[in-house]
Amino acid sequence: MLTTSTTPTPCPWDSKTLNAIGDARYAFGCKKLFLARGRIVTCRKWTCTACVHYRRYPWAKHARSIFQGKHGVITDLFSWRGPKAQFTCDCRQRVHAGGGQYISVDTAHENVLAVTTVAVTGSVPITCEDADREVLAAIAACSAPLISTSARFHPVAASKNWQLKYAGLKA
């Protein structure tokens, strides 16, 4: 027999850095939240105020694994901050041309934090520990947009080899 409880389920994540990302998902409910075959199923949209927390956690965990070297040895890292339009037009092309990888996180006011393996104009060298801290802080600060639009909203992006692979989920 299935019973419901009004108290939120305690957050199962034990890492102090990642706890802040997932706590709010248990306090607010998704409109499409339901139990199917013993698993919680949600709408999985970045624009949903409950599911945005569900989307941030895998990216934070994946970014941490990248900077810990689980996706290959990282020798040089560079941090770049600037307007989103400049990153998509200029910097991303330079990273691809240089055979590098990147992960970018949208920050406030149409700006982007990008960590790349190739130096681009305006980037500064950064250590893996600092990159991990900055990217996780930027992912934790991601929130659902205040005004829903028909445009797609994906605040975290990565190059092909650093892309998050969803096991059977739509990205």
PDB file of C-alpha atoms in Angstrom:
ATOM      1  CA  MET A   1       0.000   0.000   0.000  1.00  0.00           C
ATOM      2  CA  LEU A   2       1.319   3.431  -0.986  1.00  0.00           C
ATOM      3  CA  THR A   3       1.205   6.069   1.725  1.00  0.00           C
ATOM      4  CA  THR A   4       1.924   9.755   1.397  1.00  0.00           C
ATOM      5  CA  SER A   5       3.698  11.968   3.863  1.00  0.00           C
ATOM      6  CA  THR A   6       3.530  15.719   4.260  1.00  0.00           C
ATOM      7  CA  THR A   7       7.079  16.002   5.580  1.00  0.00           C
ATOM      8  CA  PRO A   8       9.843  16.399   3.001  1.00  0.00           C
ATOM      9  CA  THR A   9      12.252  13.511   2.535  1.00  0.00           C
ATOM     10  CA  PRO A  10      15.695  14.299   3.958  1.00  0.00           C
ATOM     11  CA  CYS A  11      18.318  15.001   1.331  1.00  0.00           C
ATOM     12  CA  PRO A  12      20.389  11.832   0.689  1.00  0.00           C
ATOM     13  CA  TRP A  13      23.542  13.623  -0.512  1.00  0.00           C
ATOM     14  CA  ASP A  14      26.387  13.700   1.970  1.00  0.00           C
ATOM     15  CA  SER A  15      28.861  16.110   0.362  1.00  0.00           C
ATOM     16  CA  LYS A  16      28.738  19.549   1.995  1.00  0.00           C
ATOM     17  CA  THR A  17      29.392  21.309  -1.304  1.00  0.00           C
ATOM     18  CA  LEU A  18      26.552  19.552  -3.108  1.00  0.00           C
ATOM     19  CA  ASN A  19      24.000  19.643  -0.262  1.00  0.00           C
ATOM     20  CA  ALA A  20      22.983  23.230  -0.974  1.00  0.00           C
ATOM     21  CA  ILE A  21      22.112  22.265  -4.539  1.00  0.00           C
ATOM     22  CA  GLY A  22      19.661  19.503  -3.730  1.00  0.00           C
ATOM     23  CA  ASP A  23      17.962  20.540  -0.491  1.00  0.00           C
ATOM     24  CA  ALA A  24      15.288  22.735  -2.028  1.00  0.00           C
ATOM     25  CA  ARG A  25      14.004  19.990  -4.354  1.00  0.00           C
ATOM     26  CA  TYR A  26      12.558  18.215  -1.339  1.00  0.00           C
ATOM     27  CA  ALA A  27      10.879  21.365  -0.025  1.00  0.00           C
ATOM     28  CA  PHE A  28       9.056  22.322  -3.248  1.00  0.00           C
ATOM     29  CA  GLY A  29       7.087  19.948  -5.429  1.00  0.00           C
ATOM     30  CA  CYS A  30       7.109  19.594  -9.178  1.00  0.00           C
ATOM     31  CA  LYS A  31       3.753  19.786 -10.962  1.00  0.00           C
ATOM     32  CA  LYS A  32       4.502  16.484 -12.700  1.00  0.00           C
ATOM     33  CA  LEU A  33       5.964  14.711  -9.653  1.00  0.00           C
ATOM     34  CA  PHE A  34       4.678  11.163  -9.294  1.00  0.00           C
ATOM     35  CA  LEU A  35       5.818   7.757  -8.196  1.00  0.00           C
ATOM     36  CA  ALA A  36       6.242   5.126 -10.928  1.00  0.00           C
ATOM     37  CA  ARG A  37       7.622   1.657 -10.200  1.00  0.00           C
ATOM     38  CA  GLY A  38       9.225   2.880  -7.012  1.00  0.00           C
ATOM     39  CA  ARG A  39      11.014   5.829  -8.664  1.00  0.00           C
ATOM     40  CA  ILE A  40      10.238   9.519  -8.460  1.00  0.00           C
ATOM     41  CA  VAL A  41       9.562  10.911 -11.930  1.00  0.00           C
ATOM     42  CA  THR A  42       9.635  14.646 -12.600  1.00  0.00           C
ATOM     43  CA  CYS A  43       9.372  16.932 -15.624  1.00  0.00           C
ATOM     44  CA  ARG A  44      13.200  17.390 -15.608  1.00  0.00           C
ATOM     45  CA  LYS A  45      13.095  20.947 -16.951  1.00  0.00           C
ATOM     46  CA  TRP A  46      15.548  23.710 -16.078  1.00  0.00           C
ATOM     47  CA  THR A  47      12.581  26.115 -16.019  1.00  0.00           C
ATOM     48  CA  CYS A  48      10.671  24.197 -13.302  1.00  0.00           C
ATOM     49  CA  THR A  49      11.337  25.695  -9.858  1.00  0.00           C
ATOM     50  CA  ALA A  50      11.487  22.230  -8.282  1.00  0.00           C
ATOM     51  CA  CYS A  51      13.286  20.313 -11.023  1.00  0.00           C
ATOM     52  CA  VAL A  52      16.054  22.890 -11.486  1.00  0.00           C
ATOM     53  CA  HIS A  53      17.612  21.376  -8.360  1.00  0.00           C
ATOM     54  CA  TYR A  54      17.263  17.919  -9.906  1.00  0.00           C
ATOM     55  CA  ARG A  55      19.141  19.182 -12.979  1.00  0.00           C
ATOM     56  CA  ARG A  56      21.925  20.967 -11.074  1.00  0.00           C
ATOM     57  CA  TYR A  57      23.071  17.997  -9.014  1.00  0.00           C
ATOM     58  CA  PRO A  58      24.201  15.717 -11.922  1.00  0.00           C
ATOM     59  CA  TRP A  59      26.067  18.604 -13.546  1.00  0.00           C
ATOM     60  CA  ALA A  60      27.796  19.499 -10.278  1.00  0.00           C
ATOM     61  CA  LYS A  61      28.776  15.873  -9.710  1.00  0.00           C
ATOM     62  CA  HIS A  62      29.973  15.568 -13.320  1.00  0.00           C
ATOM     63  CA  ALA A  63      31.996  18.810 -13.167  1.00  0.00           C
ATOM     64  CA  ARG A  64      33.679  17.615  -9.993  1.00  0.00           C
ATOM     65  CA  SER A  65      34.631  14.329 -11.698  1.00  0.00           C
ATOM     66  CA  ILE A  66      36.089  16.265 -14.652  1.00  0.00           C
ATOM     67  CA  PHE A  67      38.323  18.393 -12.429  1.00  0.00           C
ATOM     68  CA  GLN A  68      39.385  15.351 -10.400  1.00  0.00           C
ATOM     69  CA  GLY A  69      40.785  13.847 -13.609  1.00  0.00           C
ATOM     70  CA  LYS A  70      38.262  11.025 -14.129  1.00  0.00           C
ATOM     71  CA  HIS A  71      37.768  12.062 -17.779  1.00  0.00           C
ATOM     72  CA  GLY A  72      41.455  12.189 -18.671  1.00  0.00           C
ATOM     73  CA  VAL A  73      44.505  14.005 -17.402  1.00  0.00           C
ATOM     74  CA  ILE A  74      44.115  17.785 -17.318  1.00  0.00           C
ATOM     75  CA  THR A  75      47.385  19.665 -17.601  1.00  0.00           C
ATOM     76  CA  ASP A  76      46.264  23.256 -18.161  1.00  0.00           C
ATOM     77  CA  LEU A  77      43.012  24.985 -17.284  1.00  0.00           C
ATOM     78  CA  PHE A  78      41.929  28.522 -18.063  1.00  0.00           C
ATOM     79  CA  SER A  79      39.037  30.498 -16.622  1.00  0.00           C
ATOM     80  CA  TRP A  80      37.150  32.959 -18.805  1.00  0.00           C
ATOM     81  CA  ARG A  81      34.344  35.309 -17.759  1.00  0.00           C
ATOM     82  CA  GLY A  82      32.412  37.542 -20.088  1.00  0.00           C
ATOM     83  CA  PRO A  83      29.249  38.089 -22.113  1.00  0.00           C
ATOM     84  CA  LYS A  84      27.424  34.994 -23.333  1.00  0.00           C
ATOM     85  CA  ALA A  85      27.299  36.294 -26.908  1.00  0.00           C
ATOM     86  CA  GLN A  86      31.089  36.701 -27.034  1.00  0.00           C
ATOM     87  CA  PHE A  87      31.614  33.180 -25.685  1.00  0.00           C
ATOM     88  CA  THR A  88      29.288  31.509 -28.187  1.00  0.00           C
ATOM     89  CA  CYS A  89      30.672  33.436 -31.178  1.00  0.00           C
ATOM     90  CA  ASP A  90      34.369  33.717 -30.450  1.00  0.00           C
ATOM     91  CA  CYS A  91      35.757  31.718 -27.549  1.00  0.00           C
ATOM     92  CA  ARG A  92      33.952  28.442 -28.160  1.00  0.00           C
ATOM     93  CA  GLN A  93      35.240  28.354 -31.746  1.00  0.00           C
ATOM     94  CA  ARG A  94      38.818  28.951 -30.556  1.00  0.00           C
ATOM     95  CA  VAL A  95      38.533  26.104 -28.052  1.00  0.00           C
ATOM     96  CA  HIS A  96      37.295  23.733 -30.763  1.00  0.00           C
ATOM     97  CA  ALA A  97      39.984  24.905 -33.198  1.00  0.00           C
ATOM     98  CA  GLY A  98      42.657  24.319 -30.567  1.00  0.00           C
ATOM     99  CA  GLY A  99      41.377  20.798 -29.878  1.00  0.00           C
ATOM    100  CA  GLY A 100      40.381  21.668 -26.320  1.00  0.00           C
ATOM    101  CA  GLN A 101      37.451  21.072 -24.013  1.00  0.00           C
ATOM    102  CA  TYR A 102      35.237  23.479 -22.089  1.00  0.00           C
ATOM    103  CA  ILE A 103      32.431  23.667 -19.580  1.00  0.00           C
ATOM    104  CA  SER A 104      30.411  26.867 -19.363  1.00  0.00           C
ATOM    105  CA  VAL A 105      27.864  28.030 -16.811  1.00  0.00           C
ATOM    106  CA  ASP A 106      25.527  30.978 -17.308  1.00  0.00           C
ATOM    107  CA  THR A 107      25.866  33.499 -14.521  1.00  0.00           C
ATOM    108  CA  ALA A 108      23.951  36.685 -13.737  1.00  0.00           C
ATOM    109  CA  HIS A 109      23.159  39.339 -16.349  1.00  0.00           C
ATOM    110  CA  GLU A 110      23.826  37.271 -19.504  1.00  0.00           C
ATOM    111  CA  ASN A 111      27.415  36.486 -18.512  1.00  0.00           C
ATOM    112  CA  VAL A 112      29.229  33.163 -18.662  1.00  0.00           C
ATOM    113  CA  LEU A 113      31.884  31.446 -16.596  1.00  0.00           C
ATOM    114  CA  ALA A 114      33.848  29.112 -18.858  1.00  0.00           C
ATOM    115  CA  VAL A 115      36.671  26.783 -17.883  1.00  0.00           C
ATOM    116  CA  THR A 116      38.671  25.609 -20.896  1.00  0.00           C
ATOM    117  CA  THR A 117      41.758  23.553 -21.621  1.00  0.00           C
ATOM    118  CA  VAL A 118      42.891  26.041 -24.291  1.00  0.00           C
ATOM    119  CA  ALA A 119      43.914  29.633 -23.625  1.00  0.00           C
ATOM    120  CA  VAL A 120      41.554  32.126 -25.244  1.00  0.00           C
ATOM    121  CA  THR A 121      41.656  35.911 -25.282  1.00  0.00           C
ATOM    122  CA  GLY A 122      40.931  37.225 -21.803  1.00  0.00           C
ATOM    123  CA  SER A 123      41.353  33.912 -19.987  1.00  0.00           C
ATOM    124  CA  VAL A 124      43.530  33.399 -16.921  1.00  0.00           C
ATOM    125  CA  PRO A 125      45.286  30.194 -15.795  1.00  0.00           C
ATOM    126  CA  ILE A 126      43.525  28.364 -12.978  1.00  0.00           C
ATOM    127  CA  THR A 127      44.187  25.257 -10.890  1.00  0.00           C
ATOM    128  CA  CYS A 128      41.852  22.245 -10.861  1.00  0.00           C
ATOM    129  CA  GLU A 129      40.826  22.962  -7.267  1.00  0.00           C
ATOM    130  CA  ASP A 130      39.928  26.574  -8.046  1.00  0.00           C
ATOM    131  CA  ALA A 131      38.089  25.546 -11.227  1.00  0.00           C
ATOM    132  CA  ASP A 132      36.120  22.969  -9.252  1.00  0.00           C
ATOM    133  CA  ARG A 133      35.170  25.544  -6.621  1.00  0.00           C
ATOM    134  CA  GLU A 134      34.174  28.236  -9.146  1.00  0.00           C
ATOM    135  CA  VAL A 135      32.153  25.959 -11.408  1.00  0.00           C
ATOM    136  CA  LEU A 136      30.303  24.314  -8.507  1.00  0.00           C
ATOM    137  CA  ALA A 137      29.473  27.731  -7.058  1.00  0.00           C
ATOM    138  CA  ALA A 138      28.166  28.901 -10.441  1.00  0.00           C
ATOM    139  CA  ILE A 139      26.064  25.738 -10.877  1.00  0.00           C
ATOM    140  CA  ALA A 140      24.685  26.109  -7.355  1.00  0.00           C
ATOM    141  CA  ALA A 141      23.677  29.698  -8.173  1.00  0.00           C
ATOM    142  CA  CYS A 142      21.683  28.632 -11.258  1.00  0.00           C
ATOM    143  CA  SER A 143      17.978  29.147 -10.819  1.00  0.00           C
ATOM    144  CA  ALA A 144      14.868  28.842 -12.927  1.00  0.00           C
ATOM    145  CA  PRO A 145      14.160  31.994 -14.950  1.00  0.00           C
ATOM    146  CA  LEU A 146      11.577  34.339 -13.441  1.00  0.00           C
ATOM    147  CA  ILE A 147       9.708  34.685 -16.717  1.00  0.00           C
ATOM    148  CA  SER A 148       9.025  31.543 -18.694  1.00  0.00           C
ATOM    149  CA  THR A 149       9.746  31.901 -22.398  1.00  0.00           C
ATOM    150  CA  SER A 150       9.498  29.537 -25.315  1.00  0.00           C
ATOM    151  CA  ALA A 151      13.288  29.703 -25.762  1.00  0.00           C
ATOM    152  CA  ARG A 152      15.285  26.767 -24.443  1.00  0.00           C
ATOM    153  CA  PHE A 153      17.036  27.379 -21.143  1.00  0.00           C
ATOM    154  CA  HIS A 154      20.200  25.365 -20.498  1.00  0.00           C
ATOM    155  CA  PRO A 155      22.531  27.236 -18.145  1.00  0.00           C
ATOM    156  CA  VAL A 156      25.262  24.574 -18.217  1.00  0.00           C
ATOM    157  CA  ALA A 157      26.971  23.519 -21.446  1.00  0.00           C
ATOM    158  CA  ALA A 158      30.071  21.516 -22.268  1.00  0.00           C
ATOM    159  CA  SER A 159      32.121  20.353 -25.210  1.00  0.00           C
ATOM    160  CA  LYS A 160      31.493  16.902 -26.639  1.00  0.00           C
ATOM    161  CA  ASN A 161      33.984  14.958 -24.497  1.00  0.00           C
ATOM    162  CA  TRP A 162      32.905  16.725 -21.298  1.00  0.00           C
ATOM    163  CA  GLN A 163      29.172  16.486 -22.013  1.00  0.00           C
ATOM    164  CA  LEU A 164      26.990  14.949 -19.316  1.00  0.00           C
ATOM    165  CA  LYS A 165      25.575  11.640 -20.504  1.00  0.00           C
ATOM    166  CA  TYR A 166      22.061  11.051 -19.219  1.00  0.00           C
ATOM    167  CA  ALA A 167      21.318   7.357 -18.782  1.00  0.00           C
ATOM    168  CA  GLY A 168      18.033   6.986 -20.654  1.00  0.00           C
ATOM    169  CA  LEU A 169      16.906  10.537 -19.935  1.00  0.00           C
ATOM    170  CA  LYS A 170      16.124  13.315 -22.333  1.00  0.00           C
ATOM    171  CA  ALA A 171      18.726  16.084 -22.005  1.00  0.00           C
TER     172      ALA A 171
END
